[in-house]
Amino acid sequence: MISKKVMVVVSVAVGLTAYAALNLDIDIHMKDVFAASPTEPLSDLDVYYPGTEALAPDEMRIVALGTGMPSPRPKQAAACFLVELGNGDKFFFDIGAGCHERIAAQKIPYDYLDKVFISHLHVDHYGDLASFWLGGTTMNRLTPLRIWGPSGHAPEYGTKYAMEHMQKMYLWDIATRAGVIDFRGGQLEINEFPYLTDNEVIFEENGVVIKSFPAIHAIDGAVSFILEWNDLTFVYGGDTAPNKWYIEYAKGADVAIHESFLDPTLLVTKQGFSPAEAMLVGTVAHTSPAQFGKVMSLVKPRLAIGYHFQNDFDTAPVATAAIRQTYDGMLALAQDYMVFNVTKDDIRVRMSAIDEDIFPSAPLKAKNAPNTSLLVPFSDFIIEGNVPFPEVLQPIYDDINKKYGTNLKPPGEE
Ligand SMILES: [Zn+2]
Ligand SMILES: [Zn+2]
């Protein structure tokens, strides 16, 4: 076995182009090099196919499902990271605009995806929550969705207020579903905690502890999270300027995620910002790559993950150069669908190959009959506009009843 420490640039073509600057210990197993068969599949494909790999009991899998900016682009959704643990628990850290399709691409039954931790109430950090929550009810989720998020400097700036008003905003949507399907998945469990929580526990279940600490971003009320399980520590930084809490509490983490915003120069050249805007947005409201590097040089995680910028062939090298001024540890600049398998002994970084033709998973438990007392009926005026086409509809009913042994009848004939 030859073992050497090298700096590598991983570039994998899997329908997407992956780019990560990594500093890895690479072990080359000579026997594997010569084990390739002309007829058998390769034993160790360097690609993750969602839904095909078991998690070991001591393993953590982190999937980047949104690594971009508020400005939408096909390649990157806004902030969302999924953490899956070997005990079966799964957690979202942020659920930003555009990430829902990437969540669905994981092929995980929605009943397992019931815990969402929101770092702050910017749309790029929880903009797909409503789609995931209400859309999930017809994707066979029968378990209430549990939300954790910070308070604000006044009650109406907190997560509880936002969630309660989200329920009001989607009253029409809820009214179309609640009396028609088993709507248990439409229930929300809202857990607001003080945004000034200073590395205190906000979640403790099943051997998993999650703590929150303050971030400095825009106005009061942004936070970051630490997840501890099985002697592994995962840190998720929401948007923030460099702050003392992250540097202290993330120290020595196995995986430390922190924003590494688009470099100020690129904010000017690529995004049309004035230099003053670029410096304000890129170094005060957010953390520039050079600042990210400095933070990680103090935190010294096993793996530092930067995100929250347009990660392209020409922007990633700018970020890497700025980060490497101060930080020489293991680094990944996350792209959507990048996957991290973490154990005490190893951290493996790959890209996913995504099946675009996905369907929701079947329900994990028996569905209850809908609560028809919640039905909102059509008005007579609308009903009178209905054109039933019985000669078309009846054969469909006959076919379904024959195939499935049911005795269903068209509306009005029950
Ligand atoms: Zn933000
Ligand atoms: Zn953001």
mmCIF file with all atom_site columns, C-alpha atoms in Angstrom, residues 145-277:
data_model
loop_
_atom_site.group_PDB
_atom_site.id
_atom_site.type_symbol
_atom_site.label_atom_id
_atom_site.label_alt_id
_atom_site.label_comp_id
_atom_site.label_asym_id
_atom_site.label_entity_id
_atom_site.label_seq_id
_atom_site.pdbx_PDB_ins_code
_atom_site.Cartn_x
_atom_site.Cartn_y
_atom_site.Cartn_z
_atom_site.occupancy
_atom_site.B_iso_or_equiv
_atom_site.pdbx_formal_charge
_atom_site.auth_seq_id
_atom_site.auth_comp_id
_atom_site.auth_asym_id
_atom_site.auth_atom_id
_atom_site.pdbx_PDB_model_num
ATOM 1   C CA . LEU A 1 145 ? -43.361 17.997 9.946   1.00 0.00 ? 145 LEU A CA 1
ATOM 2   C CA . ARG A 1 146 ? -41.198 19.282 12.786  1.00 0.00 ? 146 ARG A CA 1
ATOM 3   C CA . ILE A 1 147 ? -39.580 22.712 12.477  1.00 0.00 ? 147 ILE A CA 1
ATOM 4   C CA . TRP A 1 148 ? -36.923 24.314 14.650  1.00 0.00 ? 148 TRP A CA 1
ATOM 5   C CA . GLY A 1 149 ? -35.974 27.932 14.172  1.00 0.00 ? 149 GLY A CA 1
ATOM 6   C CA . PRO A 1 150 ? -34.860 31.013 16.102  1.00 0.00 ? 150 PRO A CA 1
ATOM 7   C CA . SER A 1 151 ? -36.886 33.761 17.706  1.00 0.00 ? 151 SER A CA 1
ATOM 8   C CA . GLY A 1 152 ? -36.366 37.339 16.561  1.00 0.00 ? 152 GLY A CA 1
ATOM 9   C CA . HIS A 1 153 ? -35.742 40.601 18.345  1.00 0.00 ? 153 HIS A CA 1
ATOM 10  C CA . ALA A 1 154 ? -39.532 40.940 18.524  1.00 0.00 ? 154 ALA A CA 1
ATOM 11  C CA . PRO A 1 155 ? -42.157 38.153 18.318  1.00 0.00 ? 155 PRO A CA 1
ATOM 12  C CA . GLU A 1 156 ? -43.174 38.951 14.722  1.00 0.00 ? 156 GLU A CA 1
ATOM 13  C CA . TYR A 1 157 ? -39.595 38.409 13.567  1.00 0.00 ? 157 TYR A CA 1
ATOM 14  C CA . GLY A 1 158 ? -39.426 34.871 14.900  1.00 0.00 ? 158 GLY A CA 1
ATOM 15  C CA . THR A 1 159 ? -39.931 31.419 13.408  1.00 0.00 ? 159 THR A CA 1
ATOM 16  C CA . LYS A 1 160 ? -43.232 30.830 15.247  1.00 0.00 ? 160 LYS A CA 1
ATOM 17  C CA . TYR A 1 161 ? -44.796 33.921 13.709  1.00 0.00 ? 161 TYR A CA 1
ATOM 18  C CA . ALA A 1 162 ? -43.481 32.965 10.271  1.00 0.00 ? 162 ALA A CA 1
ATOM 19  C CA . MET A 1 163 ? -44.853 29.420 10.524  1.00 0.00 ? 163 MET A CA 1
ATOM 20  C CA . GLU A 1 164 ? -48.252 30.497 11.808  1.00 0.00 ? 164 GLU A CA 1
ATOM 21  C CA . HIS A 1 165 ? -48.575 32.989 8.986   1.00 0.00 ? 165 HIS A CA 1
ATOM 22  C CA . MET A 1 166 ? -47.347 30.456 6.449   1.00 0.00 ? 166 MET A CA 1
ATOM 23  C CA . GLN A 1 167 ? -50.294 28.312 7.522   1.00 0.00 ? 167 GLN A CA 1
ATOM 24  C CA . LYS A 1 168 ? -52.593 31.277 6.891   1.00 0.00 ? 168 LYS A CA 1
ATOM 25  C CA . MET A 1 169 ? -50.938 32.039 3.570   1.00 0.00 ? 169 MET A CA 1
ATOM 26  C CA . TYR A 1 170 ? -51.649 28.500 2.382   1.00 0.00 ? 170 TYR A CA 1
ATOM 27  C CA . LEU A 1 171 ? -55.195 28.222 3.717   1.00 0.00 ? 171 LEU A CA 1
ATOM 28  C CA . TRP A 1 172 ? -56.568 27.616 0.213   1.00 0.00 ? 172 TRP A CA 1
ATOM 29  C CA . ASP A 1 173 ? -54.015 24.880 -0.429  1.00 0.00 ? 173 ASP A CA 1
ATOM 30  C CA . ILE A 1 174 ? -54.770 23.236 2.915   1.00 0.00 ? 174 ILE A CA 1
ATOM 31  C CA . ALA A 1 175 ? -58.521 23.424 2.230   1.00 0.00 ? 175 ALA A CA 1
ATOM 32  C CA . THR A 1 176 ? -58.047 21.442 -1.006  1.00 0.00 ? 176 THR A CA 1
ATOM 33  C CA . ARG A 1 177 ? -56.240 18.610 0.770   1.00 0.00 ? 177 ARG A CA 1
ATOM 34  C CA . ALA A 1 178 ? -57.319 18.340 4.397   1.00 0.00 ? 178 ALA A CA 1
ATOM 35  C CA . GLY A 1 179 ? -60.758 16.777 3.777   1.00 0.00 ? 179 GLY A CA 1
ATOM 36  C CA . VAL A 1 180 ? -59.684 14.649 0.820   1.00 0.00 ? 180 VAL A CA 1
ATOM 37  C CA . ILE A 1 181 ? -56.529 12.803 1.914   1.00 0.00 ? 181 ILE A CA 1
ATOM 38  C CA . ASP A 1 182 ? -55.028 11.545 5.162   1.00 0.00 ? 182 ASP A CA 1
ATOM 39  C CA . PHE A 1 183 ? -53.614 14.926 6.144   1.00 0.00 ? 183 PHE A CA 1
ATOM 40  C CA . ARG A 1 184 ? -51.511 13.964 9.169   1.00 0.00 ? 184 ARG A CA 1
ATOM 41  C CA . GLY A 1 185 ? -48.420 15.026 7.200   1.00 0.00 ? 185 GLY A CA 1
ATOM 42  C CA . GLY A 1 186 ? -49.887 18.531 6.959   1.00 0.00 ? 186 GLY A CA 1
ATOM 43  C CA . GLN A 1 187 ? -49.521 19.078 10.702  1.00 0.00 ? 187 GLN A CA 1
ATOM 44  C CA . LEU A 1 188 ? -46.659 21.342 11.725  1.00 0.00 ? 188 LEU A CA 1
ATOM 45  C CA . GLU A 1 189 ? -44.781 21.048 14.991  1.00 0.00 ? 189 GLU A CA 1
ATOM 46  C CA . ILE A 1 190 ? -43.235 24.475 15.563  1.00 0.00 ? 190 ILE A CA 1
ATOM 47  C CA . ASN A 1 191 ? -40.250 24.720 17.902  1.00 0.00 ? 191 ASN A CA 1
ATOM 48  C CA . GLU A 1 192 ? -38.983 28.258 18.335  1.00 0.00 ? 192 GLU A CA 1
ATOM 49  C CA . PHE A 1 193 ? -35.938 28.764 20.534  1.00 0.00 ? 193 PHE A CA 1
ATOM 50  C CA . PRO A 1 194 ? -34.260 32.026 21.636  1.00 0.00 ? 194 PRO A CA 1
ATOM 51  C CA . TYR A 1 195 ? -31.863 33.288 18.976  1.00 0.00 ? 195 TYR A CA 1
ATOM 52  C CA . LEU A 1 196 ? -29.470 34.266 21.768  1.00 0.00 ? 196 LEU A CA 1
ATOM 53  C CA . THR A 1 197 ? -29.130 30.605 22.750  1.00 0.00 ? 197 THR A CA 1
ATOM 54  C CA . ASP A 1 198 ? -25.404 30.325 23.397  1.00 0.00 ? 198 ASP A CA 1
ATOM 55  C CA . ASN A 1 199 ? -24.327 26.800 22.516  1.00 0.00 ? 199 ASN A CA 1
ATOM 56  C CA . GLU A 1 200 ? -27.231 25.342 24.487  1.00 0.00 ? 200 GLU A CA 1
ATOM 57  C CA . VAL A 1 201 ? -29.168 22.207 23.572  1.00 0.00 ? 201 VAL A CA 1
ATOM 58  C CA . ILE A 1 202 ? -32.328 22.804 21.521  1.00 0.00 ? 202 ILE A CA 1
ATOM 59  C CA . PHE A 1 203 ? -32.867 19.169 20.478  1.00 0.00 ? 203 PHE A CA 1
ATOM 60  C CA . GLU A 1 204 ? -32.017 15.917 22.215  1.00 0.00 ? 204 GLU A CA 1
ATOM 61  C CA . GLU A 1 205 ? -33.492 12.650 21.020  1.00 0.00 ? 205 GLU A CA 1
ATOM 62  C CA . ASN A 1 206 ? -32.266 9.180  20.183  1.00 0.00 ? 206 ASN A CA 1
ATOM 63  C CA . GLY A 1 207 ? -28.636 9.919  21.039  1.00 0.00 ? 207 GLY A CA 1
ATOM 64  C CA . VAL A 1 208 ? -28.559 13.073 18.899  1.00 0.00 ? 208 VAL A CA 1
ATOM 65  C CA . VAL A 1 209 ? -27.882 16.490 20.417  1.00 0.00 ? 209 VAL A CA 1
ATOM 66  C CA . ILE A 1 210 ? -28.335 19.717 18.468  1.00 0.00 ? 210 ILE A CA 1
ATOM 67  C CA . LYS A 1 211 ? -27.182 23.049 19.846  1.00 0.00 ? 211 LYS A CA 1
ATOM 68  C CA . SER A 1 212 ? -27.663 26.578 18.541  1.00 0.00 ? 212 SER A CA 1
ATOM 69  C CA . PHE A 1 213 ? -25.480 29.654 18.792  1.00 0.00 ? 213 PHE A CA 1
ATOM 70  C CA . PRO A 1 214 ? -25.836 33.176 17.374  1.00 0.00 ? 214 PRO A CA 1
ATOM 71  C CA . ALA A 1 215 ? -24.766 34.317 13.920  1.00 0.00 ? 215 ALA A CA 1
ATOM 72  C CA . ILE A 1 216 ? -24.231 37.887 12.714  1.00 0.00 ? 216 ILE A CA 1
ATOM 73  C CA . HIS A 1 217 ? -26.272 38.467 9.592   1.00 0.00 ? 217 HIS A CA 1
ATOM 74  C CA . ALA A 1 218 ? -28.553 41.294 8.421   1.00 0.00 ? 218 ALA A CA 1
ATOM 75  C CA . ILE A 1 219 ? -30.464 41.808 11.686  1.00 0.00 ? 219 ILE A CA 1
ATOM 76  C CA . ASP A 1 220 ? -30.680 39.956 14.991  1.00 0.00 ? 220 ASP A CA 1
ATOM 77  C CA . GLY A 1 221 ? -32.172 36.484 14.737  1.00 0.00 ? 221 GLY A CA 1
ATOM 78  C CA . ALA A 1 222 ? -29.767 34.417 12.631  1.00 0.00 ? 222 ALA A CA 1
ATOM 79  C CA . VAL A 1 223 ? -28.166 31.324 14.172  1.00 0.00 ? 223 VAL A CA 1
ATOM 80  C CA . SER A 1 224 ? -25.894 28.382 13.438  1.00 0.00 ? 224 SER A CA 1
ATOM 81  C CA . PHE A 1 225 ? -26.169 24.787 14.605  1.00 0.00 ? 225 PHE A CA 1
ATOM 82  C CA . ILE A 1 226 ? -24.020 21.982 15.972  1.00 0.00 ? 226 ILE A CA 1
ATOM 83  C CA . LEU A 1 227 ? -25.142 18.356 15.709  1.00 0.00 ? 227 LEU A CA 1
ATOM 84  C CA . GLU A 1 228 ? -23.398 15.809 17.936  1.00 0.00 ? 228 GLU A CA 1
ATOM 85  C CA . TRP A 1 229 ? -23.908 12.096 17.569  1.00 0.00 ? 229 TRP A CA 1
ATOM 86  C CA . ASN A 1 230 ? -21.822 9.014  18.076  1.00 0.00 ? 230 ASN A CA 1
ATOM 87  C CA . ASP A 1 231 ? -18.695 11.028 18.822  1.00 0.00 ? 231 ASP A CA 1
ATOM 88  C CA . LEU A 1 232 ? -19.072 12.919 15.529  1.00 0.00 ? 232 LEU A CA 1
ATOM 89  C CA . THR A 1 233 ? -19.577 16.681 15.429  1.00 0.00 ? 233 THR A CA 1
ATOM 90  C CA . PHE A 1 234 ? -21.226 18.409 12.491  1.00 0.00 ? 234 PHE A CA 1
ATOM 91  C CA . VAL A 1 235 ? -21.443 22.206 12.392  1.00 0.00 ? 235 VAL A CA 1
ATOM 92  C CA . TYR A 1 236 ? -23.816 24.062 10.092  1.00 0.00 ? 236 TYR A CA 1
ATOM 93  C CA . GLY A 1 237 ? -23.197 27.756 9.762   1.00 0.00 ? 237 GLY A CA 1
ATOM 94  C CA . GLY A 1 238 ? -26.090 29.722 8.367   1.00 0.00 ? 238 GLY A CA 1
ATOM 95  C CA . ASP A 1 239 ? -25.359 33.099 6.839   1.00 0.00 ? 239 ASP A CA 1
ATOM 96  C CA . THR A 1 240 ? -22.978 35.060 9.006   1.00 0.00 ? 240 THR A CA 1
ATOM 97  C CA . ALA A 1 241 ? -20.038 37.387 9.143   1.00 0.00 ? 241 ALA A CA 1
ATOM 98  C CA . PRO A 1 242 ? -17.070 35.809 10.902  1.00 0.00 ? 242 PRO A CA 1
ATOM 99  C CA . ASN A 1 243 ? -18.067 35.565 14.549  1.00 0.00 ? 243 ASN A CA 1
ATOM 100 C CA . LYS A 1 244 ? -16.542 34.515 17.866  1.00 0.00 ? 244 LYS A CA 1
ATOM 101 C CA . TRP A 1 245 ? -19.159 31.866 18.584  1.00 0.00 ? 245 TRP A CA 1
ATOM 102 C CA . TYR A 1 246 ? -18.470 29.859 15.448  1.00 0.00 ? 246 TYR A CA 1
ATOM 103 C CA . ILE A 1 247 ? -14.707 30.008 15.999  1.00 0.00 ? 247 ILE A CA 1
ATOM 104 C CA . GLU A 1 248 ? -15.078 28.806 19.579  1.00 0.00 ? 248 GLU A CA 1
ATOM 105 C CA . TYR A 1 249 ? -17.854 26.234 19.305  1.00 0.00 ? 249 TYR A CA 1
ATOM 106 C CA . ALA A 1 250 ? -16.956 24.682 15.934  1.00 0.00 ? 250 ALA A CA 1
ATOM 107 C CA . LYS A 1 251 ? -13.347 24.113 17.012  1.00 0.00 ? 251 LYS A CA 1
ATOM 108 C CA . GLY A 1 252 ? -12.125 20.655 16.111  1.00 0.00 ? 252 GLY A CA 1
ATOM 109 C CA . ALA A 1 253 ? -15.414 19.576 14.512  1.00 0.00 ? 253 ALA A CA 1
ATOM 110 C CA . ASP A 1 254 ? -15.403 16.583 12.202  1.00 0.00 ? 254 ASP A CA 1
ATOM 111 C CA . VAL A 1 255 ? -17.270 18.585 9.566   1.00 0.00 ? 255 VAL A CA 1
ATOM 112 C CA . ALA A 1 256 ? -17.631 22.364 9.681   1.00 0.00 ? 256 ALA A CA 1
ATOM 113 C CA . ILE A 1 257 ? -19.882 24.015 7.103   1.00 0.00 ? 257 ILE A CA 1
ATOM 114 C CA . HIS A 1 258 ? -19.649 27.783 6.831   1.00 0.00 ? 258 HIS A CA 1
ATOM 115 C CA . GLU A 1 259 ? -20.644 30.188 4.128   1.00 0.00 ? 259 GLU A CA 1
ATOM 116 C CA . SER A 1 260 ? -17.898 31.309 1.746   1.00 0.00 ? 260 SER A CA 1
ATOM 117 C CA . PHE A 1 261 ? -19.655 33.971 -0.267  1.00 0.00 ? 261 PHE A CA 1
ATOM 118 C CA . LEU A 1 262 ? -18.820 35.011 -3.798  1.00 0.00 ? 262 LEU A CA 1
ATOM 119 C CA . ASP A 1 263 ? -15.503 36.876 -3.695  1.00 0.00 ? 263 ASP A CA 1
ATOM 120 C CA . PRO A 1 264 ? -16.023 40.690 -3.623  1.00 0.00 ? 264 PRO A CA 1
ATOM 121 C CA . THR A 1 265 ? -14.182 41.115 -6.932  1.00 0.00 ? 265 THR A CA 1
ATOM 122 C CA . LEU A 1 266 ? -16.583 38.675 -8.570  1.00 0.00 ? 266 LEU A CA 1
ATOM 123 C CA . LEU A 1 267 ? -19.571 40.445 -7.015  1.00 0.00 ? 267 LEU A CA 1
ATOM 124 C CA . VAL A 1 268 ? -18.435 43.465 -9.016  1.00 0.00 ? 268 VAL A CA 1
ATOM 125 C CA . THR A 1 269 ? -17.516 41.725 -12.267 1.00 0.00 ? 269 THR A CA 1
ATOM 126 C CA . LYS A 1 270 ? -20.175 38.987 -12.347 1.00 0.00 ? 270 LYS A CA 1
ATOM 127 C CA . GLN A 1 271 ? -23.087 40.475 -10.447 1.00 0.00 ? 271 GLN A CA 1
ATOM 128 C CA . GLY A 1 272 ? -22.794 44.143 -11.294 1.00 0.00 ? 272 GLY A CA 1
ATOM 129 C CA . PHE A 1 273 ? -22.411 45.356 -7.722  1.00 0.00 ? 273 PHE A CA 1
ATOM 130 C CA . SER A 1 274 ? -20.589 48.591 -7.000  1.00 0.00 ? 274 SER A CA 1
ATOM 131 C CA . PRO A 1 275 ? -17.366 48.119 -5.018  1.00 0.00 ? 275 PRO A CA 1
ATOM 132 C CA . ALA A 1 276 ? -19.114 49.526 -1.948  1.00 0.00 ? 276 ALA A CA 1
ATOM 133 C CA . GLU A 1 277 ? -22.050 47.115 -2.348  1.00 0.00 ? 277 GLU A CA 1
#
